[in-house]
Amino acid sequence: MDRELIANLEEKAKKIRRHIVRMIGEAGSGHPGGSLSSADIVTALYFNEMRIDPQFPQWPGRDRFVLSKGHAAPLLYAALAERGYFPADDLMTLRKMGSPLQGHPAMQKLQGVEMSTGSLGQGLSAANGMALAGKLNNMDYHVYVLLGDGEIQEGQVWEAAMAASHYKLDNVTVFLDHNKLQIDGFTRKVMSPEPLEEKWTSFGWNVQVIDGHNIEQILRALKQSYAGNGKPNIIIAETVKGKGVSFMEGEVDWHGSAPKPDQVEKALQELA
Amino acid sequence: MADKISTREAYGKALVELGKENKDVVVLDADLSKSTKTVNFSREFPERFFDMGIAEQNMMGTAAGLAAAGKIPFASTFAVFATGRTYDQVRNSIAYPALNVAVAASHAGITVGEDGASHQALEDIALMRVLPNMTVFVPADGPQTEAAVRAAVEINGPVYIRLGRPKIPVLYGDNFEFIPGKAVKAREGKDVTIIACGLMVSYALEAADQLEKEEGVSAAVLDMHTIKPLDAASIVEAARETGAVVTAEEHSIIGGLGSAVAETLGETLPVPMMRVGMPDLFGESGKPDELIENYGMSASNINAVVKEVLTRKK
């Protein structure tokens, strides 16, 4: 694989992580843990994989990304800004009155947001609808979804998993951010969603398991997910919550709390 | 005897017509297509019909995604599931992003009958009208249902269409106007106005005829087919002209048409007013007519309430 491409994406992911830390620090609230854990995945999508055009955000043939775990909004905003949907300076308005950068993504407020999310468990259903429309319209766009591993405790996810398989939505690819933590603690302890591979396989999906922080593995898994064998695709990404900031990594308390100014500084040094 | 057709039947027919005219119209159902009458569309346009199985939450979310990609989805199931079971999906995936989804919910109200309280949606109007961006239609007969279904395609944003199970009289002929948000004066009158929606418009007209014959009371009937946006101007005008108002709906007296009218009059032109509707109770099994009578929503019940409100009129 192209070493330069991978190095560039790794650098971009680092920049996005810096945005995330700064934005949440400035906002004084937000969800750094799960934004940082999915940063490499979303970077690979927005800066290599997806056919999108920030100049024509509503282009009907575009690929779509649905951030089902809507609390990772800072990650989506950072990617959109870096991709040119809006100026990066606007990232500092996150969660402030009047800003299009709502605490959870709102498609009516910000170009590039494909679906309003935040109430967990709903994104895959919407993605399925987009994928069905693509098939009806004979358009070959692909729909990507980011699900959280705590989020899949929601029953609607499994309704949608069943439907994607039933309607042969091979134009859907889900990334499951398997960071193993949710607000109340270890996902396995709160309400175990395991075994993940077996569950998704039995629901009729193509399943891959990768290191969710390894860009090369992410890109390779994406390539494999275009097999078009009539099955939807899920890439279970083994990740670390808070990845990239030493004091946040694997710490459940960083699910939903903002870093203080000195912590922002420390994090930015680590992400330099 | 007037022709009778259920509003769900009219919906099923209208969908097929729409399907022929507009290839972006798609229909979703949750294993109730024979009851909601989306089955007609499914036979005509199988590639644009999606049975989502007994999974209403996913159905609403999928409809949202279809709409986000430019389709015009109609999502149908019983009203009790379409509003209660999927409230968060309708709120967050459809209403908040203002997507063009029509939630067409059948078997609303107590006239579901024998299935009992678990299936009798008596709070759906309240739940839907409180959502920003949502338009709420409660058609009074077959032709008006067809017009409402057509209007839903034109409206930019989500629409809730409340449909019923029983056959009800056809009130409107071939030439009638349906303007969303504009009430229809179904009967002229000068002593009191009965503001009704859905099948209660038929009962209100029946009550008004009785009142005329038996009591010499002249009752106007206002068909409030759109609960949201509410035609406040017509309500105030009715209150000014007749000086007393009775609302009639096949819905809880809390939160529905009666509440909407009371809110309007309370802030503009308070006049003696009373609400006919389901008391703050769950229903039960029974024949639709029995239930309507027993829970106080029949023509004779409206009649009695009108007489009571008239005693308060100065």
PDB file of C-alpha atoms in Angstrom, chain A residues 49-140:
ATOM      1  CA  GLU A  49     -12.518   6.915   0.562  1.00  0.00           C
ATOM      2  CA  MET A  50     -15.644   8.964   0.083  1.00  0.00           C
ATOM      3  CA  ARG A  51     -16.725  10.520  -3.197  1.00  0.00           C
ATOM      4  CA  ILE A  52     -17.915  13.881  -1.951  1.00  0.00           C
ATOM      5  CA  ASP A  53     -17.613  17.462  -3.088  1.00  0.00           C
ATOM      6  CA  PRO A  54     -17.747  20.213  -0.463  1.00  0.00           C
ATOM      7  CA  GLN A  55     -18.638  22.667  -3.250  1.00  0.00           C
ATOM      8  CA  PHE A  56     -21.755  20.602  -3.993  1.00  0.00           C
ATOM      9  CA  PRO A  57     -22.710  19.116  -0.650  1.00  0.00           C
ATOM     10  CA  GLN A  58     -26.119  17.980  -1.956  1.00  0.00           C
ATOM     11  CA  TRP A  59     -24.761  16.270  -5.104  1.00  0.00           C
ATOM     12  CA  PRO A  60     -27.173  13.306  -5.443  1.00  0.00           C
ATOM     13  CA  GLY A  61     -24.457  10.837  -6.380  1.00  0.00           C
ATOM     14  CA  ARG A  62     -22.295  11.499  -3.323  1.00  0.00           C
ATOM     15  CA  ASP A  63     -21.313   8.882  -0.799  1.00  0.00           C
ATOM     16  CA  ARG A  64     -22.939   9.390   2.573  1.00  0.00           C
ATOM     17  CA  PHE A  65     -21.643   9.116   6.102  1.00  0.00           C
ATOM     18  CA  VAL A  66     -24.061   8.762   9.000  1.00  0.00           C
ATOM     19  CA  LEU A  67     -22.611   9.388  12.439  1.00  0.00           C
ATOM     20  CA  SER A  68     -24.984   7.163  14.363  1.00  0.00           C
ATOM     21  CA  LYS A  69     -23.049   7.734  17.581  1.00  0.00           C
ATOM     22  CA  GLY A  70     -23.932  11.408  17.371  1.00  0.00           C
ATOM     23  CA  HIS A  71     -22.050  12.386  20.516  1.00  0.00           C
ATOM     24  CA  ALA A  72     -18.855  12.092  18.464  1.00  0.00           C
ATOM     25  CA  ALA A  73     -20.018  15.252  16.690  1.00  0.00           C
ATOM     26  CA  PRO A  74     -16.696  17.098  17.244  1.00  0.00           C
ATOM     27  CA  LEU A  75     -14.985  14.428  15.142  1.00  0.00           C
ATOM     28  CA  LEU A  76     -17.481  14.862  12.286  1.00  0.00           C
ATOM     29  CA  TYR A  77     -17.196  18.659  12.450  1.00  0.00           C
ATOM     30  CA  ALA A  78     -13.406  18.531  12.429  1.00  0.00           C
ATOM     31  CA  ALA A  79     -13.452  16.262   9.379  1.00  0.00           C
ATOM     32  CA  LEU A  80     -15.961  18.465   7.546  1.00  0.00           C
ATOM     33  CA  ALA A  81     -13.976  21.611   8.278  1.00  0.00           C
ATOM     34  CA  GLU A  82     -10.691  20.037   7.199  1.00  0.00           C
ATOM     35  CA  ARG A  83     -12.384  18.757   4.057  1.00  0.00           C
ATOM     36  CA  GLY A  84     -13.494  22.295   3.238  1.00  0.00           C
ATOM     37  CA  TYR A  85     -17.186  22.390   4.117  1.00  0.00           C
ATOM     38  CA  PHE A  86     -16.663  25.401   6.369  1.00  0.00           C
ATOM     39  CA  PRO A  87     -13.762  27.378   7.851  1.00  0.00           C
ATOM     40  CA  ALA A  88     -11.844  25.628  10.613  1.00  0.00           C
ATOM     41  CA  ASP A  89     -12.182  28.747  12.783  1.00  0.00           C
ATOM     42  CA  ASP A  90     -15.890  27.963  13.135  1.00  0.00           C
ATOM     43  CA  LEU A  91     -14.994  24.804  15.048  1.00  0.00           C
ATOM     44  CA  MET A  92     -14.528  26.979  18.122  1.00  0.00           C
ATOM     45  CA  THR A  93     -18.257  27.788  18.107  1.00  0.00           C
ATOM     46  CA  LEU A  94     -19.097  24.194  19.038  1.00  0.00           C
ATOM     47  CA  ARG A  95     -22.079  23.979  21.423  1.00  0.00           C
ATOM     48  CA  LYS A  96     -22.493  27.758  21.589  1.00  0.00           C
ATOM     49  CA  MET A  97     -25.785  29.585  21.038  1.00  0.00           C
ATOM     50  CA  GLY A  98     -26.454  30.274  17.394  1.00  0.00           C
ATOM     51  CA  SER A  99     -23.757  27.949  16.089  1.00  0.00           C
ATOM     52  CA  PRO A 100     -24.575  25.362  13.414  1.00  0.00           C
ATOM     53  CA  LEU A 101     -22.259  23.073  15.357  1.00  0.00           C
ATOM     54  CA  GLN A 102     -24.835  21.644  17.723  1.00  0.00           C
ATOM     55  CA  GLY A 103     -23.915  19.343  20.589  1.00  0.00           C
ATOM     56  CA  HIS A 104     -25.168  16.514  18.403  1.00  0.00           C
ATOM     57  CA  PRO A 105     -25.244  16.726  14.584  1.00  0.00           C
ATOM     58  CA  ALA A 106     -28.223  18.556  13.023  1.00  0.00           C
ATOM     59  CA  MET A 107     -28.568  18.192   9.259  1.00  0.00           C
ATOM     60  CA  GLN A 108     -30.772  21.258   8.910  1.00  0.00           C
ATOM     61  CA  LYS A 109     -28.092  23.451  10.420  1.00  0.00           C
ATOM     62  CA  LEU A 110     -24.879  22.303   8.778  1.00  0.00           C
ATOM     63  CA  GLN A 111     -24.064  21.289   5.193  1.00  0.00           C
ATOM     64  CA  GLY A 112     -22.311  17.956   5.057  1.00  0.00           C
ATOM     65  CA  VAL A 113     -24.231  16.443   7.946  1.00  0.00           C
ATOM     66  CA  GLU A 114     -26.260  13.684   6.299  1.00  0.00           C
ATOM     67  CA  MET A 115     -28.519  12.823   9.201  1.00  0.00           C
ATOM     68  CA  SER A 116     -29.464  14.374  12.514  1.00  0.00           C
ATOM     69  CA  THR A 117     -28.372  11.983  15.216  1.00  0.00           C
ATOM     70  CA  GLY A 118     -27.817  11.929  18.935  1.00  0.00           C
ATOM     71  CA  SER A 119     -30.566   9.672  20.159  1.00  0.00           C
ATOM     72  CA  LEU A 120     -28.601   6.448  19.923  1.00  0.00           C
ATOM     73  CA  GLY A 121     -29.495   3.515  17.730  1.00  0.00           C
ATOM     74  CA  GLN A 122     -31.152   5.383  14.878  1.00  0.00           C
ATOM     75  CA  GLY A 123     -28.380   5.978  12.349  1.00  0.00           C
ATOM     76  CA  LEU A 124     -28.271   2.575  10.703  1.00  0.00           C
ATOM     77  CA  SER A 125     -32.001   2.717   9.909  1.00  0.00           C
ATOM     78  CA  ALA A 126     -31.538   6.072   8.166  1.00  0.00           C
ATOM     79  CA  ALA A 127     -28.481   4.766   6.323  1.00  0.00           C
ATOM     80  CA  ASN A 128     -30.523   1.795   5.120  1.00  0.00           C
ATOM     81  CA  GLY A 129     -33.118   4.201   3.762  1.00  0.00           C
ATOM     82  CA  MET A 130     -30.423   6.100   1.857  1.00  0.00           C
ATOM     83  CA  ALA A 131     -29.037   2.822   0.549  1.00  0.00           C
ATOM     84  CA  LEU A 132     -32.500   1.650  -0.583  1.00  0.00           C
ATOM     85  CA  ALA A 133     -33.000   4.962  -2.391  1.00  0.00           C
ATOM     86  CA  GLY A 134     -29.627   4.497  -4.089  1.00  0.00           C
ATOM     87  CA  LYS A 135     -30.661   1.084  -5.355  1.00  0.00           C
ATOM     88  CA  LEU A 136     -34.058   2.403  -6.522  1.00  0.00           C
ATOM     89  CA  ASN A 137     -32.343   5.225  -8.396  1.00  0.00           C
ATOM     90  CA  ASN A 138     -29.619   2.977  -9.852  1.00  0.00           C
ATOM     91  CA  MET A 139     -26.974   5.123  -8.211  1.00  0.00           C
ATOM     92  CA  ASP A 140     -23.783   3.494  -7.064  1.00  0.00           C
TER      93      ASP A 140
END
